[in-house]
mmCIF file of C-alpha atoms in Angstrom:
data_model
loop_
_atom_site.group_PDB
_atom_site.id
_atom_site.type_symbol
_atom_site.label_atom_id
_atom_site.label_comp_id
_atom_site.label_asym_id
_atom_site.label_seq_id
_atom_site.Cartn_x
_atom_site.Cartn_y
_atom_site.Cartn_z
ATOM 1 C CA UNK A 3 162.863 116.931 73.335
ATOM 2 C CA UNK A 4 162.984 120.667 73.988
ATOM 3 C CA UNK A 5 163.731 122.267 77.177
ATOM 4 C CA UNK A 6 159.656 124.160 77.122
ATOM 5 C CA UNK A 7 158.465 120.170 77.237
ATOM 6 C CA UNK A 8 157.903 118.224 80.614
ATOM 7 C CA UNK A 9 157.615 114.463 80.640
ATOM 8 C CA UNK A 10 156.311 112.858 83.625
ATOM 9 C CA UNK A 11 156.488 108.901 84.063
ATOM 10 C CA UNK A 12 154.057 107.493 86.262
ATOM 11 C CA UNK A 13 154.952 103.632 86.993
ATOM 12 C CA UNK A 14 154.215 101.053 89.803
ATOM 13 C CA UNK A 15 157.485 101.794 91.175
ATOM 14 C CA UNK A 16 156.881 106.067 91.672
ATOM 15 C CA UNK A 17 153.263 105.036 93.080
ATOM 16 C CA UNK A 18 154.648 102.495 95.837
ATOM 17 C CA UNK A 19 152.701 99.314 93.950
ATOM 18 C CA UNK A 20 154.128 96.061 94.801
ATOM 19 C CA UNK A 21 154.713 93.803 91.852
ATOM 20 C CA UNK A 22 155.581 90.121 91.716
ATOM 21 C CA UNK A 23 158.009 89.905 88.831
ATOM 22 C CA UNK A 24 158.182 86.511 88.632
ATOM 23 C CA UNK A 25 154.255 86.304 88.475
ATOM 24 C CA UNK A 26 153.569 84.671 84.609
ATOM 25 C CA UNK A 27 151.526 86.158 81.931
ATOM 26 C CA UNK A 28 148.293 85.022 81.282
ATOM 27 C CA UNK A 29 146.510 82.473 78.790
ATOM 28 C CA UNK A 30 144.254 84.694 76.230
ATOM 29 C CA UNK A 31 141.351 82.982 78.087
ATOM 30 C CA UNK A 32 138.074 84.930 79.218
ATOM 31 C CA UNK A 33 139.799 86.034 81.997
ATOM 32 C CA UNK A 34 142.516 87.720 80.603
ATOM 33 C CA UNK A 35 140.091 89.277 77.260
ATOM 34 C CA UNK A 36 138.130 90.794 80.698
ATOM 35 C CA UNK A 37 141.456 92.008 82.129
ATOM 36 C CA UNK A 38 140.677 90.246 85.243
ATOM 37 C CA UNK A 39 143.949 88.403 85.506
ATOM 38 C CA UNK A 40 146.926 89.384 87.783
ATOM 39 C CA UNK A 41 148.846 92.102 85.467
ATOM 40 C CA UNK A 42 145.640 93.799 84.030
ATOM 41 C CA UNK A 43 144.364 94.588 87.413
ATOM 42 C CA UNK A 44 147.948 95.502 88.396
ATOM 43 C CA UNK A 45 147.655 98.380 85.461
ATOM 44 C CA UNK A 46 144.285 98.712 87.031
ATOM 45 C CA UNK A 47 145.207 99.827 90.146
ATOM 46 C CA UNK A 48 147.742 102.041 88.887
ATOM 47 C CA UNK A 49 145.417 103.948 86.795
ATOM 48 C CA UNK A 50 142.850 104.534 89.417
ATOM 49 C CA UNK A 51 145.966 105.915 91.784
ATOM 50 C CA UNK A 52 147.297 108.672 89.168
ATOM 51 C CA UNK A 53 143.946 109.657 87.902
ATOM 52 C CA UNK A 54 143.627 112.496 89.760
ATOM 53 C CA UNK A 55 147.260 113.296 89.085
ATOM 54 C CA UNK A 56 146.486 113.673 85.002
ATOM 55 C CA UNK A 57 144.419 116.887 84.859
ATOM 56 C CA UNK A 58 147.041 119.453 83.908
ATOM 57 C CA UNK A 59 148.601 117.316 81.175
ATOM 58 C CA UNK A 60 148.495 118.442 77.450
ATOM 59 C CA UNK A 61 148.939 115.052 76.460
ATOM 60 C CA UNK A 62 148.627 111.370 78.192
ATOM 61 C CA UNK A 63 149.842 108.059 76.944
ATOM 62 C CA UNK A 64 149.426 104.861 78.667
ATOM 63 C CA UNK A 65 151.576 102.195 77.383
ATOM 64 C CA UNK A 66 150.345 98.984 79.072
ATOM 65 C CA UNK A 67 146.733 98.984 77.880
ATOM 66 C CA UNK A 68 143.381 97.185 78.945
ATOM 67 C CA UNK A 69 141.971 99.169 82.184
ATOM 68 C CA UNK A 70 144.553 101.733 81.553
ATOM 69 C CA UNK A 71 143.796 102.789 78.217
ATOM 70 C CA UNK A 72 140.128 102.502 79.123
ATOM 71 C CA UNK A 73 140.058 104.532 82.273
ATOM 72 C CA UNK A 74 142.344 106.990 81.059
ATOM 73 C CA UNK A 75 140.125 107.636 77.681
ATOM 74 C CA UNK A 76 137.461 108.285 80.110
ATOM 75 C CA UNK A 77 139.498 110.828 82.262
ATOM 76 C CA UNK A 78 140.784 112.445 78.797
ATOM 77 C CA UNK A 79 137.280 112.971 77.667
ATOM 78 C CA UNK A 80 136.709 114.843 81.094
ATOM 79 C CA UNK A 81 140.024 117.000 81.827
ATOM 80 C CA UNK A 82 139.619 117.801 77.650
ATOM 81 C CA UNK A 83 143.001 116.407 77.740
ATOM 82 C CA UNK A 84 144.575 114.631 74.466
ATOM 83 C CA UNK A 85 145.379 110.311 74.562
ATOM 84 C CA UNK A 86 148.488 109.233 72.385
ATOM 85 C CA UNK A 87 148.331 104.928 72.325
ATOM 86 C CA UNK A 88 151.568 103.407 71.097
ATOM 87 C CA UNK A 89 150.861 99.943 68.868
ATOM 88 C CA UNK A 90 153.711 97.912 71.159
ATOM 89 C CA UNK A 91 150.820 95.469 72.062
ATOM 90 C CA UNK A 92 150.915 94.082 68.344
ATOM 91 C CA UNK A 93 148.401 92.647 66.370
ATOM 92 C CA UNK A 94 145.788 90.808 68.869
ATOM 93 C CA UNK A 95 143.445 91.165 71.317
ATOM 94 C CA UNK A 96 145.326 94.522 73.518
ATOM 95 C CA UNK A 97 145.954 96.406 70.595
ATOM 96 C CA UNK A 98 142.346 95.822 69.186
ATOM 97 C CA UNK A 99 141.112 96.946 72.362
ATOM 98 C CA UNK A 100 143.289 100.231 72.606
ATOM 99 C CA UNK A 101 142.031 101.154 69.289
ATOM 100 C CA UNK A 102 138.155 100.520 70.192
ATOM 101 C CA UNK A 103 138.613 103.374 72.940
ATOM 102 C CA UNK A 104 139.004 105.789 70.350
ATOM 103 C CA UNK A 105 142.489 107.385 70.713
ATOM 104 C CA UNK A 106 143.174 110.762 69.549
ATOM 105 C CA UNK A 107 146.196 109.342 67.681
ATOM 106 C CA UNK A 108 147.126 105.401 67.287
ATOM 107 C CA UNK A 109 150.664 105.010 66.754
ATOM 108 C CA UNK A 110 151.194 102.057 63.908
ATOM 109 C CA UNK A 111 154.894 100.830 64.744
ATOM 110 C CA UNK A 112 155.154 98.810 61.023
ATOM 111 C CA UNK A 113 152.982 99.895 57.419
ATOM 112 C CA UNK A 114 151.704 96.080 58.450
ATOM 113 C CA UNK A 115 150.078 97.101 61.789
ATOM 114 C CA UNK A 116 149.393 100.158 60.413
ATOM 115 C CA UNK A 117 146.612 98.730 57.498
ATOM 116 C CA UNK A 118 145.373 96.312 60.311
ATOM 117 C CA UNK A 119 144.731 99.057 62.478
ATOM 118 C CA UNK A 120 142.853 100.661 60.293
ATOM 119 C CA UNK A 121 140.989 97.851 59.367
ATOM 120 C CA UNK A 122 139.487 97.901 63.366
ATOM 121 C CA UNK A 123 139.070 101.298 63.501
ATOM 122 C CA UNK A 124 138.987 103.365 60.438
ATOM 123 C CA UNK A 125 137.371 106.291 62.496
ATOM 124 C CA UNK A 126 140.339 107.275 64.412
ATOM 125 C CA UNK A 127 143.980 109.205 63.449
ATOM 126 C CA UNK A 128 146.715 106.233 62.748
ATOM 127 C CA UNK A 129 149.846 107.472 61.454
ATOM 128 C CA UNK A 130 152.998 105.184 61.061
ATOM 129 C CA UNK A 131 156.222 105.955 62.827
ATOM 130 C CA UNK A 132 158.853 103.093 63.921
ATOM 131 C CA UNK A 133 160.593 102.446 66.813
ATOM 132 C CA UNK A 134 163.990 104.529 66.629
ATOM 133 C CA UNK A 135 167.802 103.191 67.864
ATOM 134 C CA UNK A 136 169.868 105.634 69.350
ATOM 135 C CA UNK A 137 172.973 104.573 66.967
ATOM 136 C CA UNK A 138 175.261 106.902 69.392
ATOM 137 C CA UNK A 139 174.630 104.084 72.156
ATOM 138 C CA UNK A 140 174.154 100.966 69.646
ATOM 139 C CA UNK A 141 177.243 100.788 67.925
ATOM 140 C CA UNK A 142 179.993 97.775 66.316
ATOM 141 C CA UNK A 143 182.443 100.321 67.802
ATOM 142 C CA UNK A 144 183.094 100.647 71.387
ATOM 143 C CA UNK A 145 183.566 98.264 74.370
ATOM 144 C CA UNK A 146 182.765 94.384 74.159
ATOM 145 C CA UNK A 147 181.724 92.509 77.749
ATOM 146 C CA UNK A 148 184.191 90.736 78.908
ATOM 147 C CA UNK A 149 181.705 88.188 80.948
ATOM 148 C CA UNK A 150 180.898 86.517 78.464
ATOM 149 C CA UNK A 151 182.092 82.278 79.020
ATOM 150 C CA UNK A 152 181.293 80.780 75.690
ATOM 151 C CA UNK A 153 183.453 79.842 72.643
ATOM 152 C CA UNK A 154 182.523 81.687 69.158
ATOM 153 C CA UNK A 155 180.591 81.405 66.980
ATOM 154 C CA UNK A 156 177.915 82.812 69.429
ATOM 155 C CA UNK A 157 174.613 83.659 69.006
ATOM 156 C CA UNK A 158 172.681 86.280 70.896
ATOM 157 C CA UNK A 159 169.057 86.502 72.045
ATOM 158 C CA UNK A 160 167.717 89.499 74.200
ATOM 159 C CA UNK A 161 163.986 88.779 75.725
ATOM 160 C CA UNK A 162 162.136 88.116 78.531
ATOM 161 C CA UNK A 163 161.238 85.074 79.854
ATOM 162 C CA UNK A 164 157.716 84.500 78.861
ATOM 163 C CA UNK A 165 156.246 82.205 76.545
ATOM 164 C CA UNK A 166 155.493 84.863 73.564
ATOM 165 C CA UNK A 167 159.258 85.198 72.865
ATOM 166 C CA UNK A 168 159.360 80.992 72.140
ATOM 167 C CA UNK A 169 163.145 81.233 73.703
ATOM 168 C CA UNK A 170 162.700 77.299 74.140
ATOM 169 C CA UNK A 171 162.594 77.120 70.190
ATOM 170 C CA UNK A 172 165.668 78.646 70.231
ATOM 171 C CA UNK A 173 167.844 77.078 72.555
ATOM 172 C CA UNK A 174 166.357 73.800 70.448
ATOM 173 C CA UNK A 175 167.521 75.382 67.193
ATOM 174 C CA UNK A 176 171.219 76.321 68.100
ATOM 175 C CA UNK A 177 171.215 73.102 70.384
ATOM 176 C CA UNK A 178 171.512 71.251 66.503
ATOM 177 C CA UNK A 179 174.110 73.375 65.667
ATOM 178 C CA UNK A 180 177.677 71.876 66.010
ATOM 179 C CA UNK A 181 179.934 74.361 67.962
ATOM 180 C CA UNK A 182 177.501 77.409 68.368
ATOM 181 C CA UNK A 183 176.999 79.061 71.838
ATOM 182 C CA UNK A 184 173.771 81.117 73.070
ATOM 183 C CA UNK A 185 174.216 83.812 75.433
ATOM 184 C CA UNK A 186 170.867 85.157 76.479
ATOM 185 C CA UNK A 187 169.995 88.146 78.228
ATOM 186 C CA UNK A 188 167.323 87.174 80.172
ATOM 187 C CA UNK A 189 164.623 87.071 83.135
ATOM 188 C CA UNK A 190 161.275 86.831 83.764
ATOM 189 C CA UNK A 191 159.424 83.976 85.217
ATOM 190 C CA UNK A 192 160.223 81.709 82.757
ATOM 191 C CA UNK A 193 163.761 81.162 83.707
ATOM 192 C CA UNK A 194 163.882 78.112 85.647
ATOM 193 C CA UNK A 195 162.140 75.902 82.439
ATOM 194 C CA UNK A 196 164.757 77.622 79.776
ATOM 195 C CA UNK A 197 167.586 76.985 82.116
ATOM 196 C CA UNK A 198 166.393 73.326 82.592
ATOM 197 C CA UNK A 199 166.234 72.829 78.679
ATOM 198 C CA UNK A 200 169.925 74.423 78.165
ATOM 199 C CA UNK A 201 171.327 71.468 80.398
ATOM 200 C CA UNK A 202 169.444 69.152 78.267
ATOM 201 C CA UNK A 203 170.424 70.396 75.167
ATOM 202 C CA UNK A 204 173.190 72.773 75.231
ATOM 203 C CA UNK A 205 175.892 71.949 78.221
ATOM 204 C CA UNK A 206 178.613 73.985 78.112
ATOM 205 C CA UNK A 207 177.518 76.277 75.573
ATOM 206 C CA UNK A 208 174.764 78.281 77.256
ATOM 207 C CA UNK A 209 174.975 81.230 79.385
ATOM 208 C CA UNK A 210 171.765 83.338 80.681
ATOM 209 C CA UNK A 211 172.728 86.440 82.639
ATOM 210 C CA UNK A 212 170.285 89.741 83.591
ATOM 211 C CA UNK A 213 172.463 92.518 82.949
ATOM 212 C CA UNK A 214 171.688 96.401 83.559
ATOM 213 C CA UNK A 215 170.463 98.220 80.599
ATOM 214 C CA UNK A 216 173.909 100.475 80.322
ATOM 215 C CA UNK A 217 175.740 97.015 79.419
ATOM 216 C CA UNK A 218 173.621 95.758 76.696
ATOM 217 C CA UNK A 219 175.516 97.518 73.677
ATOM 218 C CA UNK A 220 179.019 95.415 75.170
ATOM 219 C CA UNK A 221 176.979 91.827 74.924
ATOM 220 C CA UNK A 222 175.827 92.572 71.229
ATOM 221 C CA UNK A 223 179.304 93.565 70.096
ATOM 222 C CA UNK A 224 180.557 90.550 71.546
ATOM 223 C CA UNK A 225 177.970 88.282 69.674
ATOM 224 C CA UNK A 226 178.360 86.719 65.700
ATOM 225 C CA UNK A 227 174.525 86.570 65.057
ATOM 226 C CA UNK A 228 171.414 87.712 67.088
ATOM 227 C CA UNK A 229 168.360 85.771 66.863
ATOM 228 C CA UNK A 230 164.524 85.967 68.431
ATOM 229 C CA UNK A 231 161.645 84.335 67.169
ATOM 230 C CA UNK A 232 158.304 85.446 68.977
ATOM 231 C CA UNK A 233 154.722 84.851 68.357
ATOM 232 C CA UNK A 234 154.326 86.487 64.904
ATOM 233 C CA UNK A 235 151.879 88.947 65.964
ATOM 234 C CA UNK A 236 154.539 90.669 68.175
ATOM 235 C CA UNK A 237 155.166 94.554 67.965
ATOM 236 C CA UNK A 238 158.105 96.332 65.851
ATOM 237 C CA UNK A 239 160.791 94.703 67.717
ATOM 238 C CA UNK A 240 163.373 97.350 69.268
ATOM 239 C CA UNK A 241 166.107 94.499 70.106
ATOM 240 C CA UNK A 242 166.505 93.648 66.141
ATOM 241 C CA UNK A 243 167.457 97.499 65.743
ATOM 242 C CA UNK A 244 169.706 97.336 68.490
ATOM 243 C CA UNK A 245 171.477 93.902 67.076
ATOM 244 C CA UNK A 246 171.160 95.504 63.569
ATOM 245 C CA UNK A 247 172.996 98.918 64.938
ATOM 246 C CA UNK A 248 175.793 96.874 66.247
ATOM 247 C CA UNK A 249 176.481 94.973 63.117
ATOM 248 C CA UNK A 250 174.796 91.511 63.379
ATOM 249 C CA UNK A 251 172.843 89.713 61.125
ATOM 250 C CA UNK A 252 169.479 88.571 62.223
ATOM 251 C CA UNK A 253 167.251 85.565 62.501
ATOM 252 C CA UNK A 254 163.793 86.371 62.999
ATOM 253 C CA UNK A 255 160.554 84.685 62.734
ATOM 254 C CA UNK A 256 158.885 85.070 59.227
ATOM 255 C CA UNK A 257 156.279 87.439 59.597
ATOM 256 C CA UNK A 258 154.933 90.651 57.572
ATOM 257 C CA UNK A 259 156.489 92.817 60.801
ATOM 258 C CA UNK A 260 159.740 91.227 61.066
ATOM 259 C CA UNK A 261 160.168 90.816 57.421
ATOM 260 C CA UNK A 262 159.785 94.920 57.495
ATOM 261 C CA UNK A 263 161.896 96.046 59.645
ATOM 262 C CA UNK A 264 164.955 93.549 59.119
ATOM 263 C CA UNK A 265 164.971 93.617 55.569
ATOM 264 C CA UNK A 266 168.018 92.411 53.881
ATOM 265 C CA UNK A 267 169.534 92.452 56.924
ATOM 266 C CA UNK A 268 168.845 89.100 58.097
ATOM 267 C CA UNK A 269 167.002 85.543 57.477
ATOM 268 C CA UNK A 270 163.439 84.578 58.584
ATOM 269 C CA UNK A 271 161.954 81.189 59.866
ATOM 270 C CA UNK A 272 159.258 79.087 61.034
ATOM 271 C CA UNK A 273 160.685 79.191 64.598
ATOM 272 C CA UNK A 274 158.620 75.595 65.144
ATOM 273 C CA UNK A 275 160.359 73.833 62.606
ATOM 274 C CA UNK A 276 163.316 73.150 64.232
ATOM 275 C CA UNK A 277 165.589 71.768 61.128
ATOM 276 C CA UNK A 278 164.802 74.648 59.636
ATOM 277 C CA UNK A 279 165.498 77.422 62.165
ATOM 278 C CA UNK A 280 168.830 75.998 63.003
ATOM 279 C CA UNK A 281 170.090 75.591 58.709
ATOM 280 C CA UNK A 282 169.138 79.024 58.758
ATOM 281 C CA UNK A 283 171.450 79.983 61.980
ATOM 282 C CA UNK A 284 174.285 78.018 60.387
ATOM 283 C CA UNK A 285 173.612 79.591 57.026
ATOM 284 C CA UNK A 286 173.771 82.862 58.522
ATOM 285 C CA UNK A 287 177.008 81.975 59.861
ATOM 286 C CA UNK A 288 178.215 81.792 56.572
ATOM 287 C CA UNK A 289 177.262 84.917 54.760
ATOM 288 C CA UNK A 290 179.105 87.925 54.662
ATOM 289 C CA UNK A 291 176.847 90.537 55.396
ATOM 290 C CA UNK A 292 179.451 93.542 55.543
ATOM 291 C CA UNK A 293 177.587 96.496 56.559
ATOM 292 C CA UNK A 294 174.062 95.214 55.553
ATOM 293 C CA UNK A 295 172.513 94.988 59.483
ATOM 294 C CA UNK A 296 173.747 98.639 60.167
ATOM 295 C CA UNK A 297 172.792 100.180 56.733
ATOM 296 C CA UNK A 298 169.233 98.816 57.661
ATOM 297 C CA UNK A 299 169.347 100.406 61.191
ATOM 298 C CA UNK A 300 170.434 103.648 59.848
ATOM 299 C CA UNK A 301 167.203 104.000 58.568
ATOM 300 C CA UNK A 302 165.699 103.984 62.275
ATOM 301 C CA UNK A 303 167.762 106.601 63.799
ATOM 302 C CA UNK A 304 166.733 107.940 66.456
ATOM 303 C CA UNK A 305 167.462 111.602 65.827
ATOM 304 C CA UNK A 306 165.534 111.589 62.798
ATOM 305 C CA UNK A 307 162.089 110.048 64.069
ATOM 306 C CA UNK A 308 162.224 111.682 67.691
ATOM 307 C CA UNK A 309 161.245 114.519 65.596
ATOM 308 C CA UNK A 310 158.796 112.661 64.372
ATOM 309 C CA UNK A 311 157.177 112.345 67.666
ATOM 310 C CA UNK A 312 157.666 115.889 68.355
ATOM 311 C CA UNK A 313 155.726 116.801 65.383
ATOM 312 C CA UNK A 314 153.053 114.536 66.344
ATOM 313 C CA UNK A 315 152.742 116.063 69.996
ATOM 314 C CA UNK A 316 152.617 119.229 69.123
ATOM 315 C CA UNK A 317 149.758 118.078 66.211
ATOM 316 C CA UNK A 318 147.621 116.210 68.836
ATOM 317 C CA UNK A 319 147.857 119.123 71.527
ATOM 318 C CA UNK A 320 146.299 121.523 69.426
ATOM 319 C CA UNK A 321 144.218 119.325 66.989
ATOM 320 C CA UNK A 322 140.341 118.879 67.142
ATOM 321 C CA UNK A 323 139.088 117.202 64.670
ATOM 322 C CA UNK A 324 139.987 113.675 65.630
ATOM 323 C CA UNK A 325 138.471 114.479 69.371
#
């Protein structure tokens, strides 16, 4: 951005908020739709702490919805500042909420999410801009890890631990695969039942590690395919850019978003038919892709649609008729 701007981050971490990282996500039961369970009241607190804090702000965007988005609408309305929402809930219950408090821009990550946002909300400003890659940083050139303890072919899967990324469909799918390894970069609180399963079903070819976000770009040079297959209502997913940017052929679940963004650059599934997801990891295998997977990521650079978001900054601070 340019030097005039000034970002400001508030997290649980800058407010002193203790967090149990380990703590699972919730069911979508009634307690979670109220955002009574432990992570919604979590953002809770940390919205009522910076409230005061947001007055002198052009521009605020929460990013982790329910009491956040709906307290800090409220304080928007007040201060007469501007509210920017971000669609990285995906289609479902958070997102629908975000849109019902009336944003001064919703930010569609996929033309998919885009229609279905405006479907719950026609009233408000949705414009469509991806997720970008920085392709300086995501590269098939540079550095590969060198902790990696698997024979090749090996596949590669970057998620957390929860249930919505369906990582236990994965380590099922490669598990039928003769001779493929999965390396996951992983944690969350999920860890203990997807290391369990790897014992069963993959010994000697799985590794999980948490690695620090500088080293990422070495374990996806390293890799022969990258795979993920969350629920299909899951945002524009940044790690298929990343994979893409380094080279690798994807397998994704087959869904309207992930079918968008991956393009040609990769093979889609119904993650919960295991025969199938695993034929399609060995079929990947196969194919030569070339250059397909970083063609495709080209088109998300990140110099190109950080302007985009500058653009749409500037438009919000100074525009009225969405208000």
């Amino acid at each position: 951005f340019e030097p005039e701007h000034t970002i400001d981050i508030f997290s649980a971490t800058s407010e002193h908020i203790t967090l149990d990282l380990d703590h699972k996500e919730s069911p979508l039961n009634l307690q979670r739709r109220l955002f009574l369970d432990y992570w919604s009241l979590k953002n809770l607190i940390l919205a009522l702490v910076v409230a005061n804090k947001l007055k002198d702000y052009d521009i605020v965007i929460p990013t982790n919805g329910g009491w956040q988005s709906i307290i800090i609408r409220l304080l928007t309305w007040i201060y007469g500042n501007k509210m920017i929402i971000f669609g990285h809930s995906g289609i479902g219950w958070d997102d629908r909420v975000n849109l019902w408090t009336c944003p001064n821009c919703f930010v569609a990550l996929s033309n998919y999410s885009s229609k279905w946002a405006a479907k719950v909300n026609p009233f408000i400003n949705i414009v469509h801009i991806p997720i970008p890659v920085n392709l300086d940083k995501f590269s098939p050139i540079g550095p590969k890890t060198k902790n990696i303890k698997l024979p090749h072919p090996l596949a590669l899967a970057v998620a957390a631990a929860v249930h919505s990324k369906q990582l236990d469909k994965t380590i099922e799918a490669v598990a039928r695969v003769p001779n493929l390894s999965l390396v996951l970069l992983s944690s969350g609180p999920d860890v203990d039942y997807l290391d369990q399963l790897a014992q069963q079903l993959l010994p000697h070819r799985y590794q999980r590690v948490r690695v620090n976000q500088l080293e990422i770009p070495n374990w996806y040079r390293e890799a022969d395919i990258f795979t993920l297959c969350p629920w299909a209502n899951e945002s524009f997913p940044v790690v298929y850019l990343e994979a893409m940017a380094s080279n690798l052929p994807i397998v994704a679940t087959k869904d309207p978003i992930r079918i968008e963004a991956i393009g040609d650059a990769g093979l889609f599934v119904n993650p919960h038919n295991t025969e199938e997801y695993s034929s399609a990891l060995e079929k990947a295998l196969r194919i030569n892709w070339g250059n397909k997977p970083l063609f495709r990521a080209k088109q998300y650079s990140h110099k190109s649609i950080y302007s985009k978001y500058l653009l749409l900054f500037k438009e919000v601070a100074n525009y009225e008729k969405f208000t």
